[in-house]
DNA sequence: ACGCTAACACTAACGGTTAGTGTTTTGTAT
DNA sequence: ATACAAAACACTAACCGTTAGTGTTAGCGT
């Protein structure tokens, strides 16, 4: 009955089940009635947990919506760190972000993103995540052993890449928008590489 | 007694006075005790207004801190729209943002920005403003009569410029950081201009 | 079997924000 | 001058997300 691939302990399984129950309930209620008109207390009641339990699993109401995007950060960092030898960082990012945008603009993730864009609170939270990921990405770029990039340059490229993701996601033609933005990123990156010293 | 340069009506003068009174009181209290430990009700009491009056003048607690940066948006747009004939948008932005960074990192504005960076709430709000300004700036760039820039390109450059401002402001050597970032921006901009059609 | 710890529940509150409902002030048209 | 409409302001009470404090239960290692 229980999935044997899950962590062994009954305790952790129950914890994960509670977590999933909360997230699923919340998302369902958000879809039914809209994000803003569903209160935390209602979600907790519906999911049959205490409000404090909900906040033990999720840091905020907004985080309930972004539960699914948990691997976003990991994938970005991996794209930079594990890219093929000799492959450009920009190319690796371009491909990875193309896949991420595609994932967001097709399938059942679409509904969630329209919900996010309709709520100021969620949009703000998305922005906060964007900056957080940009910081992580910048660190990953600077940590790449085959590159010697200044802090400003890596910060800038990372922010640029995240902005490209967001712009493409919001665009009518995501593929084209992303390619155009990455054309600019490539140029900006070249400028830092050619003016390298030492 | 009253400043004759202010708007004529007694009503508007009183309104402006109330507004300034609230903002000044709030900023003083924030400086004395820290942003987070001063409550809205305390500010209202100290400024001798009702809480609802406070929120009639400012949309949120955070907005009290950013009262002084009201002309930021205007200056950015003006830098693009009113630049010398034939001058590059990037150069105009570079100069204007250099001045803005200098204003933030010297003088009495310094204390406010350290306060902002110490408070997650204020940092988030600053981010929201950054994006708002980037949007306005993008519209200004696209509206420039002597340019024909795609929506993606202007959005990207605008975001890039705002990111440069933030990065420079946070940097140990703001001037150098800004110049480095704008080197990249210039390259990105050139890429869009050279691949122009029609 | 026993104790330790983590997960969860419950109540109550805090702090920003808003709705509802007047009251006073000010500009304007009579 | 006077009356009227609108804007500014006040007050109460609440809403909503979030947290602290305090127990209670259930699983894990010994």
Coordinates of N, CA and C in Angstrom, one line a residue, chain A residues 124 127-132 135 150-157 159-160 162-164 166-167 170-171 176-178 180-181 183-185 187-189 191-192, chain B residues 124 127-132 135 150-157 159-160 162-164 166-167 170-171 176-178 180-181 183-185 187-189 191-192:
Chain A
X124 N 4.6 39.2 -5.9 CA 5.7 39.7 -5.1 C 6.6 38.5 -4.6
X127 N 8.8 37.3 -7.2 CA 9.9 38.2 -7.4 C 11.0 37.8 -6.3
X128 N 10.6 37.6 -5.1 CA 11.5 37.3 -4.0 C 12.3 36.0 -4.4
X129 N 11.5 35.1 -4.8 CA 12.2 33.8 -5.2 C 13.1 34.0 -6.4
X130 N 12.7 34.9 -7.3 CA 13.6 35.1 -8.5 C 14.9 35.7 -8.0
X131 N 14.9 36.6 -7.1 CA 16.1 37.2 -6.6 C 17.0 36.2 -5.8
X132 N 16.3 35.4 -5.0 CA 17.0 34.4 -4.2 C 17.7 33.4 -5.2
X135 N 20.7 35.0 -6.8 CA 21.9 35.0 -5.9 C 22.6 33.6 -5.9
X150 N 34.3 38.2 -12.2 CA 34.2 39.1 -11.1 C 32.9 38.9 -10.4
X151 N 32.8 39.4 -9.2 CA 31.5 39.2 -8.5 C 30.4 40.0 -9.2
X152 N 30.7 41.2 -9.6 CA 29.7 42.0 -10.3 C 29.2 41.3 -11.6
X153 N 30.1 40.8 -12.3 CA 29.8 40.1 -13.6 C 28.9 38.9 -13.4
X154 N 29.2 38.1 -12.4 CA 28.4 36.9 -12.2 C 27.0 37.3 -11.6
X155 N 27.0 38.2 -10.7 CA 25.7 38.7 -10.2 C 24.9 39.2 -11.4
X156 N 25.5 40.0 -12.2 CA 24.7 40.6 -13.3 C 24.2 39.5 -14.3
X157 N 25.0 38.6 -14.6 CA 24.6 37.5 -15.6 C 23.5 36.7 -14.9
X159 N 21.3 37.6 -12.6 CA 20.1 38.4 -12.6 C 19.5 38.4 -13.9
X160 N 20.3 38.6 -14.9 CA 19.9 38.7 -16.3 C 19.2 37.4 -16.7
X162 N 17.7 35.2 -14.8 CA 16.4 35.0 -14.1 C 15.4 36.0 -14.8
X163 N 15.8 37.2 -15.1 CA 14.9 38.1 -15.7 C 14.4 37.6 -17.1
X164 N 15.3 36.9 -17.8 CA 15.0 36.3 -19.1 C 13.9 35.2 -18.9
X166 N 11.7 35.1 -16.5 CA 10.4 35.7 -16.2 C 9.8 36.4 -17.4
X167 N 10.6 37.1 -18.1 CA 10.1 37.8 -19.3 C 9.5 36.8 -20.3
X170 N 6.2 35.3 -19.3 CA 5.1 36.2 -19.5 C 4.8 36.5 -20.9
X171 N 5.7 36.2 -21.8 CA 5.6 36.6 -23.2 C 4.6 35.7 -23.9
X176 N 10.7 32.6 -28.5 CA 11.3 33.7 -29.2 C 11.8 34.7 -28.2
X177 N 11.0 35.0 -27.2 CA 11.4 36.0 -26.2 C 12.7 35.6 -25.5
X178 N 12.7 34.3 -25.2 CA 13.9 33.8 -24.5 C 15.2 33.9 -25.4
X180 N 15.7 35.9 -27.8 CA 16.1 37.3 -28.0 C 16.9 37.8 -26.7
X181 N 16.3 37.5 -25.5 CA 17.0 37.9 -24.3 C 18.4 37.2 -24.2
X183 N 20.3 36.3 -26.5 CA 21.2 36.9 -27.5 C 21.9 38.1 -26.8
X184 N 21.1 38.8 -26.0 CA 21.7 40.0 -25.3 C 22.6 39.5 -24.2
X185 N 22.2 38.4 -23.5 CA 23.0 37.9 -22.4 C 24.4 37.4 -22.9
X187 N 26.0 38.5 -25.5 CA 26.8 39.7 -25.8 C 27.4 40.2 -24.5
X188 N 26.6 40.3 -23.5 CA 27.0 40.9 -22.2 C 28.1 40.0 -21.6
X189 N 28.0 38.7 -21.7 CA 28.9 37.8 -21.2 C 30.3 37.9 -22.0
X191 N 31.4 40.4 -23.4 CA 32.1 41.6 -23.0 C 32.9 41.5 -21.7
X192 N 32.4 40.7 -20.8 CA 33.2 40.5 -19.6 C 34.4 39.5 -19.8
Chain B
X124 N 12.3 43.5 0.6 CA 11.3 43.1 -0.4 C 10.6 44.2 -1.1
X127 N 12.6 45.7 -3.7 CA 12.6 44.9 -4.9 C 11.3 45.2 -5.7
X128 N 10.2 45.3 -5.0 CA 9.0 45.6 -5.7 C 9.1 46.9 -6.5
X129 N 9.6 47.9 -5.8 CA 9.8 49.2 -6.4 C 10.7 49.1 -7.6
X130 N 11.8 48.3 -7.4 CA 12.8 48.1 -8.5 C 12.1 47.6 -9.8
X131 N 11.2 46.6 -9.6 CA 10.5 46.0 -10.8 C 9.6 47.0 -11.4
X132 N 8.9 47.8 -10.5 CA 7.9 48.8 -11.0 C 8.7 49.8 -11.8
X135 N 9.7 48.5 -15.2 CA 8.6 48.5 -16.1 C 8.4 49.9 -16.7
X150 N 12.5 46.2 -29.8 CA 11.4 45.2 -29.5 C 11.1 45.3 -28.0
X151 N 9.9 44.8 -27.7 CA 9.4 44.8 -26.3 C 10.4 44.1 -25.4
X152 N 10.8 42.9 -25.8 CA 11.7 42.1 -25.0 C 13.0 42.8 -24.8
X153 N 13.5 43.4 -25.8 CA 14.8 44.1 -25.6 C 14.7 45.3 -24.7
X154 N 13.7 46.1 -24.8 CA 13.6 47.2 -23.9 C 13.3 46.8 -22.4
X155 N 12.4 45.7 -22.3 CA 12.2 45.2 -21.0 C 13.6 44.7 -20.4
X156 N 14.3 44.0 -21.2 CA 15.6 43.4 -20.7 C 16.6 44.5 -20.3
X157 N 16.7 45.5 -21.1 CA 17.7 46.6 -20.8 C 17.2 47.3 -19.6
X159 N 15.4 46.2 -17.0 CA 15.7 45.4 -15.8 C 17.1 45.4 -15.5
X160 N 17.9 45.3 -16.6 CA 19.4 45.3 -16.4 C 19.8 46.6 -15.8
X162 N 18.2 48.6 -13.8 CA 17.8 48.6 -12.4 C 18.6 47.7 -11.6
X163 N 18.9 46.5 -12.1 CA 19.8 45.6 -11.4 C 21.1 46.2 -11.2
X164 N 21.6 46.9 -12.2 CA 22.9 47.6 -12.0 C 22.9 48.6 -10.9
X166 N 21.0 48.5 -8.2 CA 21.0 47.8 -6.9 C 22.3 47.2 -6.6
X167 N 22.9 46.6 -7.6 CA 24.2 45.9 -7.3 C 25.2 47.0 -7.0
X170 N 24.9 48.3 -3.5 CA 25.3 47.3 -2.4 C 26.8 47.1 -2.4
X171 N 27.4 47.5 -3.5 CA 28.8 47.2 -3.6 C 29.7 48.0 -2.7
X176 N 32.9 51.6 -9.5 CA 33.5 50.6 -10.3 C 32.5 49.5 -10.7
X177 N 31.6 49.1 -9.7 CA 30.6 48.1 -10.0 C 29.7 48.6 -11.1
X178 N 29.3 49.8 -10.9 CA 28.3 50.4 -11.9 C 28.9 50.4 -13.3
X180 N 31.3 48.5 -14.4 CA 31.4 47.2 -15.0 C 30.1 46.7 -15.5
X181 N 29.1 46.9 -14.7 CA 27.7 46.4 -15.1 C 27.3 47.1 -16.4
X183 N 29.2 48.3 -18.7 CA 29.9 47.7 -19.8 C 29.2 46.5 -20.4
X184 N 28.6 45.7 -19.5 CA 27.9 44.6 -20.0 C 26.6 45.0 -20.7
X185 N 25.9 46.0 -20.1 CA 24.7 46.5 -20.6 C 24.9 47.1 -22.0
X187 N 27.1 46.2 -24.2 CA 27.3 45.1 -25.1 C 26.0 44.5 -25.5
X188 N 25.1 44.3 -24.5 CA 23.8 43.7 -24.7 C 23.0 44.6 -25.6
X189 N 23.1 45.9 -25.4 CA 22.3 46.8 -26.2 C 22.8 46.8 -27.6
X191 N 24.1 44.5 -29.2 CA 23.6 43.2 -29.8 C 22.2 43.4 -30.4
X192 N 21.4 44.1 -29.7 CA 20.0 44.3 -30.2 C 20.0 45.2 -31.4

